[in-house]
Amino acid sequence: MNAIPTLRLQDARRSDGTLDPDFLERLRVAAHQIGFFHLTDYGAGPGQVQELVDVTARFFALPPEARIALDNRTSPHFRGYTRLGHEITAGRPDAREQLDFGPELPAVAAADWDTPYRLLQGPNQWPDELLPELRPTVQAWTDLLTVVGTELTHALAACLGLPEQHFDEAFGDQPHWFGKLIRYVGQETDGPAAQGVGPHADWGFLTLLLQDSVGGLQARPPREQEWIDVAPVEGALVVNVGEMLEVATHGYLVATVHRVLPCRPSDTRQSIGFFFSPRLEAKLHPVPLTPELAAHAPGVTQAAENPLLPTFGDNALKGWIRSHPEVAARHHPGLAAPARSFT
């Protein structure tokens, strides 16, 4: 049996438009006890998922030199193609290659930064000449998941006993989501220390992941010692809580540690991640919890190597620098030192 519960987003609201209490209770239990759930019936159009999957596969089938032309090391905004083994998680390289992208916005000149995290705003890199259909297909997907993410934030607020619009101000009209087209590659040289992605928690608000049928994603729920499989469910998104939501709820909702196992040699695995996050300058202040919920809110899980910061932009910048040290060292050497304080 799959230990990760499945929720249907179309069940979130009753016919009168109000949020359904049964859906809210199931959402609350999943986000509190496990931090992960599958989400189906979330509004994808006919053929939309398959079109996205297919164009992502065509991107990774481009010649290596075409992908390298989008090298993320040329982007001061951490956008573009990351070569196999050049993202770092838990201090070790991941066995994946990927294309990172975010809201398509002009860069902010360094002279105009009021804070270093402004460097995270900027243009994307797309293979428009070789694969012109990639950009509009991905943009249609991120438009859809922005709607899905917004609806989930409303439901999460309501399941905590808050007005459903409680988190709206933090997101405003310009949330700082980002996305990844990812391919994991198994190699003959992989040893026992190989990782698809090492153990980590996501530093945004919510993660919405479309995974293929290969499997390999695992989570370690709070207060548990064993890893559990987040087995693929056809057509479903995997949703998990991020660190900013853990901060906002005193740890009642938990950013569960998860990992991706390496593929077998010569095998591949494909996934598409969407990380729904608030405005860069947003501060997620702790929410008022009812006494019943507060009794089960243990506080925020803090690690010396990964302090959780209340301003989303600071938390995001810390995460990008840790994950992509080559980009940081090339474009932002003053921010690359791991001991830098973001206050």
PDB file of C-alpha atoms in Angstrom, residues 91-292:
ATOM      1  CA  GLY A  91      27.478  18.322   0.387  1.00  0.00           C
ATOM      2  CA  ARG A  92      27.713  15.830  -2.501  1.00  0.00           C
ATOM      3  CA  PRO A  93      27.029  16.038  -6.256  1.00  0.00           C
ATOM      4  CA  ASP A  94      23.669  14.828  -7.549  1.00  0.00           C
ATOM      5  CA  ALA A  95      23.375  12.389 -10.449  1.00  0.00           C
ATOM      6  CA  ARG A  96      21.083  14.670 -12.433  1.00  0.00           C
ATOM      7  CA  GLU A  97      21.102  17.308 -15.140  1.00  0.00           C
ATOM      8  CA  GLN A  98      18.438  19.962 -15.319  1.00  0.00           C
ATOM      9  CA  LEU A  99      17.114  23.233 -16.691  1.00  0.00           C
ATOM     10  CA  ASP A 100      16.304  25.857 -14.036  1.00  0.00           C
ATOM     11  CA  PHE A 101      13.851  28.683 -14.759  1.00  0.00           C
ATOM     12  CA  GLY A 102      11.671  31.198 -12.951  1.00  0.00           C
ATOM     13  CA  PRO A 103       9.418  34.196 -13.564  1.00  0.00           C
ATOM     14  CA  GLU A 104      10.537  35.942 -16.760  1.00  0.00           C
ATOM     15  CA  LEU A 105      11.603  39.336 -15.412  1.00  0.00           C
ATOM     16  CA  PRO A 106      14.360  41.834 -16.199  1.00  0.00           C
ATOM     17  CA  ALA A 107      17.465  41.697 -14.047  1.00  0.00           C
ATOM     18  CA  VAL A 108      17.936  44.252 -11.293  1.00  0.00           C
ATOM     19  CA  ALA A 109      21.230  46.129 -11.675  1.00  0.00           C
ATOM     20  CA  ALA A 110      23.627  45.468  -8.798  1.00  0.00           C
ATOM     21  CA  ALA A 111      23.752  49.206  -8.094  1.00  0.00           C
ATOM     22  CA  ASP A 112      19.998  49.092  -7.413  1.00  0.00           C
ATOM     23  CA  TRP A 113      20.000  46.150  -5.024  1.00  0.00           C
ATOM     24  CA  ASP A 114      18.564  47.023  -1.644  1.00  0.00           C
ATOM     25  CA  THR A 115      19.505  43.504  -0.542  1.00  0.00           C
ATOM     26  CA  PRO A 116      21.583  40.723  -2.163  1.00  0.00           C
ATOM     27  CA  TYR A 117      18.619  38.463  -2.922  1.00  0.00           C
ATOM     28  CA  ARG A 118      17.563  40.849  -5.726  1.00  0.00           C
ATOM     29  CA  LEU A 119      20.100  38.997  -7.870  1.00  0.00           C
ATOM     30  CA  LEU A 120      17.627  36.100  -8.036  1.00  0.00           C
ATOM     31  CA  GLN A 121      15.397  38.107 -10.380  1.00  0.00           C
ATOM     32  CA  GLY A 122      16.346  37.887 -14.030  1.00  0.00           C
ATOM     33  CA  PRO A 123      15.775  36.320 -17.454  1.00  0.00           C
ATOM     34  CA  ASN A 124      15.694  32.627 -18.270  1.00  0.00           C
ATOM     35  CA  GLN A 125      17.662  30.727 -20.888  1.00  0.00           C
ATOM     36  CA  TRP A 126      15.615  28.750 -23.432  1.00  0.00           C
ATOM     37  CA  PRO A 127      16.588  26.756 -26.567  1.00  0.00           C
ATOM     38  CA  ASP A 128      14.159  28.778 -28.690  1.00  0.00           C
ATOM     39  CA  GLU A 129      15.872  28.110 -32.015  1.00  0.00           C
ATOM     40  CA  LEU A 130      16.194  24.344 -31.652  1.00  0.00           C
ATOM     41  CA  LEU A 131      13.112  23.656 -29.513  1.00  0.00           C
ATOM     42  CA  PRO A 132      10.694  26.620 -29.827  1.00  0.00           C
ATOM     43  CA  GLU A 133       7.806  24.700 -28.290  1.00  0.00           C
ATOM     44  CA  LEU A 134       9.578  24.244 -24.943  1.00  0.00           C
ATOM     45  CA  ARG A 135       9.107  27.768 -23.601  1.00  0.00           C
ATOM     46  CA  PRO A 136       5.317  28.104 -24.218  1.00  0.00           C
ATOM     47  CA  THR A 137       4.639  24.559 -23.009  1.00  0.00           C
ATOM     48  CA  VAL A 138       6.533  25.152 -19.764  1.00  0.00           C
ATOM     49  CA  GLN A 139       4.927  28.575 -19.292  1.00  0.00           C
ATOM     50  CA  ALA A 140       1.445  27.086 -19.666  1.00  0.00           C
ATOM     51  CA  TRP A 141       2.390  24.512 -17.018  1.00  0.00           C
ATOM     52  CA  THR A 142       3.709  27.096 -14.568  1.00  0.00           C
ATOM     53  CA  ASP A 143       0.571  29.198 -15.103  1.00  0.00           C
ATOM     54  CA  LEU A 144      -1.526  26.163 -14.159  1.00  0.00           C
ATOM     55  CA  LEU A 145       0.566  25.298 -11.108  1.00  0.00           C
ATOM     56  CA  THR A 146       0.480  28.885  -9.886  1.00  0.00           C
ATOM     57  CA  VAL A 147      -3.319  28.519  -9.740  1.00  0.00           C
ATOM     58  CA  VAL A 148      -2.981  25.115  -8.043  1.00  0.00           C
ATOM     59  CA  GLY A 149      -0.447  26.459  -5.552  1.00  0.00           C
ATOM     60  CA  THR A 150      -2.681  29.410  -4.706  1.00  0.00           C
ATOM     61  CA  GLU A 151      -5.660  27.135  -4.090  1.00  0.00           C
ATOM     62  CA  LEU A 152      -3.550  24.906  -1.852  1.00  0.00           C
ATOM     63  CA  THR A 153      -2.336  27.879   0.203  1.00  0.00           C
ATOM     64  CA  HIS A 154      -5.977  28.857   0.739  1.00  0.00           C
ATOM     65  CA  ALA A 155      -6.850  25.338   1.838  1.00  0.00           C
ATOM     66  CA  LEU A 156      -3.807  25.070   4.113  1.00  0.00           C
ATOM     67  CA  ALA A 157      -4.689  28.342   5.823  1.00  0.00           C
ATOM     68  CA  ALA A 158      -8.266  27.183   6.319  1.00  0.00           C
ATOM     69  CA  CYS A 159      -7.245  23.786   7.705  1.00  0.00           C
ATOM     70  CA  LEU A 160      -5.237  25.645  10.377  1.00  0.00           C
ATOM     71  CA  GLY A 161      -8.315  27.628  11.378  1.00  0.00           C
ATOM     72  CA  LEU A 162      -7.192  30.810   9.592  1.00  0.00           C
ATOM     73  CA  PRO A 163      -8.996  32.863   6.941  1.00  0.00           C
ATOM     74  CA  GLU A 164      -8.274  31.211   3.600  1.00  0.00           C
ATOM     75  CA  GLN A 165      -6.618  34.419   2.302  1.00  0.00           C
ATOM     76  CA  HIS A 166      -4.163  34.499   5.206  1.00  0.00           C
ATOM     77  CA  PHE A 167      -1.073  33.889   3.042  1.00  0.00           C
ATOM     78  CA  ASP A 168      -2.167  36.000   0.057  1.00  0.00           C
ATOM     79  CA  GLU A 169      -0.215  39.092   1.089  1.00  0.00           C
ATOM     80  CA  ALA A 170       3.020  37.097   1.196  1.00  0.00           C
ATOM     81  CA  PHE A 171       2.547  36.039  -2.424  1.00  0.00           C
ATOM     82  CA  GLY A 172       0.997  39.216  -3.834  1.00  0.00           C
ATOM     83  CA  ASP A 173       0.819  39.471  -7.617  1.00  0.00           C
ATOM     84  CA  GLN A 174       4.414  38.327  -8.140  1.00  0.00           C
ATOM     85  CA  PRO A 175       5.265  35.125  -6.266  1.00  0.00           C
ATOM     86  CA  HIS A 176       8.865  33.985  -6.724  1.00  0.00           C
ATOM     87  CA  TRP A 177       8.273  30.427  -7.908  1.00  0.00           C
ATOM     88  CA  PHE A 178      10.948  28.535  -9.777  1.00  0.00           C
ATOM     89  CA  GLY A 179      10.937  25.354 -11.815  1.00  0.00           C
ATOM     90  CA  LYS A 180      13.220  22.535 -12.917  1.00  0.00           C
ATOM     91  CA  LEU A 181      13.177  20.105 -15.808  1.00  0.00           C
ATOM     92  CA  ILE A 182      15.211  17.204 -14.423  1.00  0.00           C
ATOM     93  CA  ARG A 183      16.769  14.034 -15.792  1.00  0.00           C
ATOM     94  CA  TYR A 184      18.532  11.557 -13.513  1.00  0.00           C
ATOM     95  CA  VAL A 185      21.179   9.380 -15.130  1.00  0.00           C
ATOM     96  CA  GLY A 186      22.632   6.138 -13.790  1.00  0.00           C
ATOM     97  CA  GLN A 187      26.325   5.587 -14.503  1.00  0.00           C
ATOM     98  CA  GLU A 188      28.628   2.571 -14.399  1.00  0.00           C
ATOM     99  CA  THR A 189      30.983   4.561 -12.181  1.00  0.00           C
ATOM    100  CA  ASP A 190      28.337   5.054  -9.468  1.00  0.00           C
ATOM    101  CA  GLY A 191      29.480   3.672  -6.147  1.00  0.00           C
ATOM    102  CA  PRO A 192      27.672   3.104  -2.838  1.00  0.00           C
ATOM    103  CA  ALA A 193      27.820   6.836  -2.062  1.00  0.00           C
ATOM    104  CA  ALA A 194      26.020   7.831  -5.271  1.00  0.00           C
ATOM    105  CA  GLN A 195      22.822   9.838  -4.926  1.00  0.00           C
ATOM    106  CA  GLY A 196      20.134  10.971  -7.302  1.00  0.00           C
ATOM    107  CA  VAL A 197      19.554  13.818  -4.875  1.00  0.00           C
ATOM    108  CA  GLY A 198      20.863  13.754  -1.327  1.00  0.00           C
ATOM    109  CA  PRO A 199      18.682  14.102   1.785  1.00  0.00           C
ATOM    110  CA  HIS A 200      17.279  17.625   2.091  1.00  0.00           C
ATOM    111  CA  ALA A 201      14.197  19.716   2.784  1.00  0.00           C
ATOM    112  CA  ASP A 202      12.912  22.210   0.214  1.00  0.00           C
ATOM    113  CA  TRP A 203      13.407  25.858   1.137  1.00  0.00           C
ATOM    114  CA  GLY A 204      10.263  27.290  -0.450  1.00  0.00           C
ATOM    115  CA  PHE A 205       6.615  27.134   0.591  1.00  0.00           C
ATOM    116  CA  LEU A 206       5.191  24.209  -1.400  1.00  0.00           C
ATOM    117  CA  THR A 207       6.730  21.854  -3.957  1.00  0.00           C
ATOM    118  CA  LEU A 208       4.605  20.377  -6.746  1.00  0.00           C
ATOM    119  CA  LEU A 209       6.424  17.596  -8.592  1.00  0.00           C
ATOM    120  CA  LEU A 210       5.450  15.649 -11.688  1.00  0.00           C
ATOM    121  CA  GLN A 211       7.425  12.396 -11.645  1.00  0.00           C
ATOM    122  CA  ASP A 212       7.581   9.590 -14.176  1.00  0.00           C
ATOM    123  CA  SER A 213       6.863   5.923 -13.527  1.00  0.00           C
ATOM    124  CA  VAL A 214      10.453   4.920 -12.660  1.00  0.00           C
ATOM    125  CA  GLY A 215      10.299   5.773  -8.950  1.00  0.00           C
ATOM    126  CA  GLY A 216      13.145   6.475  -6.548  1.00  0.00           C
ATOM    127  CA  LEU A 217      11.750   9.398  -4.546  1.00  0.00           C
ATOM    128  CA  GLN A 218      11.721   8.680  -0.805  1.00  0.00           C
ATOM    129  CA  ALA A 219      10.649  10.663   2.256  1.00  0.00           C
ATOM    130  CA  ARG A 220      11.442  10.346   5.947  1.00  0.00           C
ATOM    131  CA  PRO A 221       8.423  11.657   7.878  1.00  0.00           C
ATOM    132  CA  PRO A 222       8.905  13.436  11.190  1.00  0.00           C
ATOM    133  CA  ARG A 223       9.597  11.241  14.179  1.00  0.00           C
ATOM    134  CA  GLU A 224      10.346   8.321  11.841  1.00  0.00           C
ATOM    135  CA  GLN A 225      13.697   6.647  11.262  1.00  0.00           C
ATOM    136  CA  GLU A 226      12.879   4.737   8.089  1.00  0.00           C
ATOM    137  CA  TRP A 227      12.570   6.049   4.542  1.00  0.00           C
ATOM    138  CA  ILE A 228       9.251   5.457   2.757  1.00  0.00           C
ATOM    139  CA  ASP A 229       8.749   5.344  -1.003  1.00  0.00           C
ATOM    140  CA  VAL A 230       6.814   8.151  -2.659  1.00  0.00           C
ATOM    141  CA  ALA A 231       5.664   5.725  -5.322  1.00  0.00           C
ATOM    142  CA  PRO A 232       4.463   7.213  -8.625  1.00  0.00           C
ATOM    143  CA  VAL A 233       0.709   7.656  -9.060  1.00  0.00           C
ATOM    144  CA  GLU A 234      -0.288   8.106 -12.688  1.00  0.00           C
ATOM    145  CA  GLY A 235      -1.282  11.671 -13.498  1.00  0.00           C
ATOM    146  CA  ALA A 236      -0.683  12.904  -9.932  1.00  0.00           C
ATOM    147  CA  LEU A 237       1.460  15.680  -8.579  1.00  0.00           C
ATOM    148  CA  VAL A 238       3.599  14.981  -5.522  1.00  0.00           C
ATOM    149  CA  VAL A 239       3.131  17.886  -3.108  1.00  0.00           C
ATOM    150  CA  ASN A 240       5.374  18.502  -0.127  1.00  0.00           C
ATOM    151  CA  VAL A 241       5.723  21.202   2.507  1.00  0.00           C
ATOM    152  CA  GLY A 242       8.694  23.588   2.301  1.00  0.00           C
ATOM    153  CA  GLU A 243      10.737  25.246   5.012  1.00  0.00           C
ATOM    154  CA  MET A 244       8.914  28.581   4.789  1.00  0.00           C
ATOM    155  CA  LEU A 245       5.618  26.899   5.631  1.00  0.00           C
ATOM    156  CA  GLU A 246       7.275  25.070   8.520  1.00  0.00           C
ATOM    157  CA  VAL A 247       8.569  28.412   9.823  1.00  0.00           C
ATOM    158  CA  ALA A 248       5.111  29.987   9.502  1.00  0.00           C
ATOM    159  CA  THR A 249       3.369  27.209  11.439  1.00  0.00           C
ATOM    160  CA  HIS A 250       5.836  26.727  14.337  1.00  0.00           C
ATOM    161  CA  GLY A 251       6.704  23.348  12.881  1.00  0.00           C
ATOM    162  CA  TYR A 252       3.104  22.091  12.911  1.00  0.00           C
ATOM    163  CA  LEU A 253       3.403  21.577   9.171  1.00  0.00           C
ATOM    164  CA  VAL A 254       6.769  20.010   8.506  1.00  0.00           C
ATOM    165  CA  ALA A 255       9.286  20.322   5.690  1.00  0.00           C
ATOM    166  CA  THR A 256       9.966  16.613   5.480  1.00  0.00           C
ATOM    167  CA  VAL A 257      13.440  15.426   4.544  1.00  0.00           C
ATOM    168  CA  HIS A 258      13.460  13.531   1.253  1.00  0.00           C
ATOM    169  CA  ARG A 259      15.910  12.122  -1.270  1.00  0.00           C
ATOM    170  CA  VAL A 260      16.062  10.523  -4.718  1.00  0.00           C
ATOM    171  CA  LEU A 261      17.861   7.211  -5.115  1.00  0.00           C
ATOM    172  CA  PRO A 262      20.308   6.896  -8.015  1.00  0.00           C
ATOM    173  CA  CYS A 263      19.133   5.195 -11.189  1.00  0.00           C
ATOM    174  CA  ARG A 264      20.596   1.886 -12.178  1.00  0.00           C
ATOM    175  CA  PRO A 265      23.515   2.214 -14.603  1.00  0.00           C
ATOM    176  CA  SER A 266      22.367   3.296 -18.078  1.00  0.00           C
ATOM    177  CA  ASP A 267      18.825   4.021 -16.818  1.00  0.00           C
ATOM    178  CA  THR A 268      17.239   7.476 -16.613  1.00  0.00           C
ATOM    179  CA  ARG A 269      14.422   9.083 -14.675  1.00  0.00           C
ATOM    180  CA  GLN A 270      12.610  12.312 -15.567  1.00  0.00           C
ATOM    181  CA  SER A 271      10.716  14.733 -13.348  1.00  0.00           C
ATOM    182  CA  ILE A 272       9.452  18.303 -13.492  1.00  0.00           C
ATOM    183  CA  GLY A 273       9.529  20.351 -10.302  1.00  0.00           C
ATOM    184  CA  PHE A 274       7.617  23.534  -9.460  1.00  0.00           C
ATOM    185  CA  PHE A 275       8.534  25.308  -6.246  1.00  0.00           C
ATOM    186  CA  PHE A 276       5.758  27.703  -5.213  1.00  0.00           C
ATOM    187  CA  SER A 277       7.137  30.459  -3.047  1.00  0.00           C
ATOM    188  CA  PRO A 278       6.174  33.952  -1.883  1.00  0.00           C
ATOM    189  CA  ARG A 279       7.595  37.300  -2.933  1.00  0.00           C
ATOM    190  CA  LEU A 280      11.314  37.602  -2.275  1.00  0.00           C
ATOM    191  CA  GLU A 281      10.768  40.271   0.376  1.00  0.00           C
ATOM    192  CA  ALA A 282       7.956  38.394   2.133  1.00  0.00           C
ATOM    193  CA  LYS A 283       8.339  37.570   5.813  1.00  0.00           C
ATOM    194  CA  LEU A 284       6.219  34.663   6.983  1.00  0.00           C
ATOM    195  CA  HIS A 285       5.479  35.506  10.580  1.00  0.00           C
ATOM    196  CA  PRO A 286       4.331  32.629  12.801  1.00  0.00           C
ATOM    197  CA  VAL A 287       0.592  32.127  12.491  1.00  0.00           C
ATOM    198  CA  PRO A 288      -1.773  31.969  15.469  1.00  0.00           C
ATOM    199  CA  LEU A 289      -2.651  28.340  16.091  1.00  0.00           C
ATOM    200  CA  THR A 290      -5.531  27.017  18.132  1.00  0.00           C
ATOM    201  CA  PRO A 291      -4.502  25.485  21.473  1.00  0.00           C
ATOM    202  CA  GLU A 292      -5.260  22.020  20.065  1.00  0.00           C
TER     203      GLU A 292
END
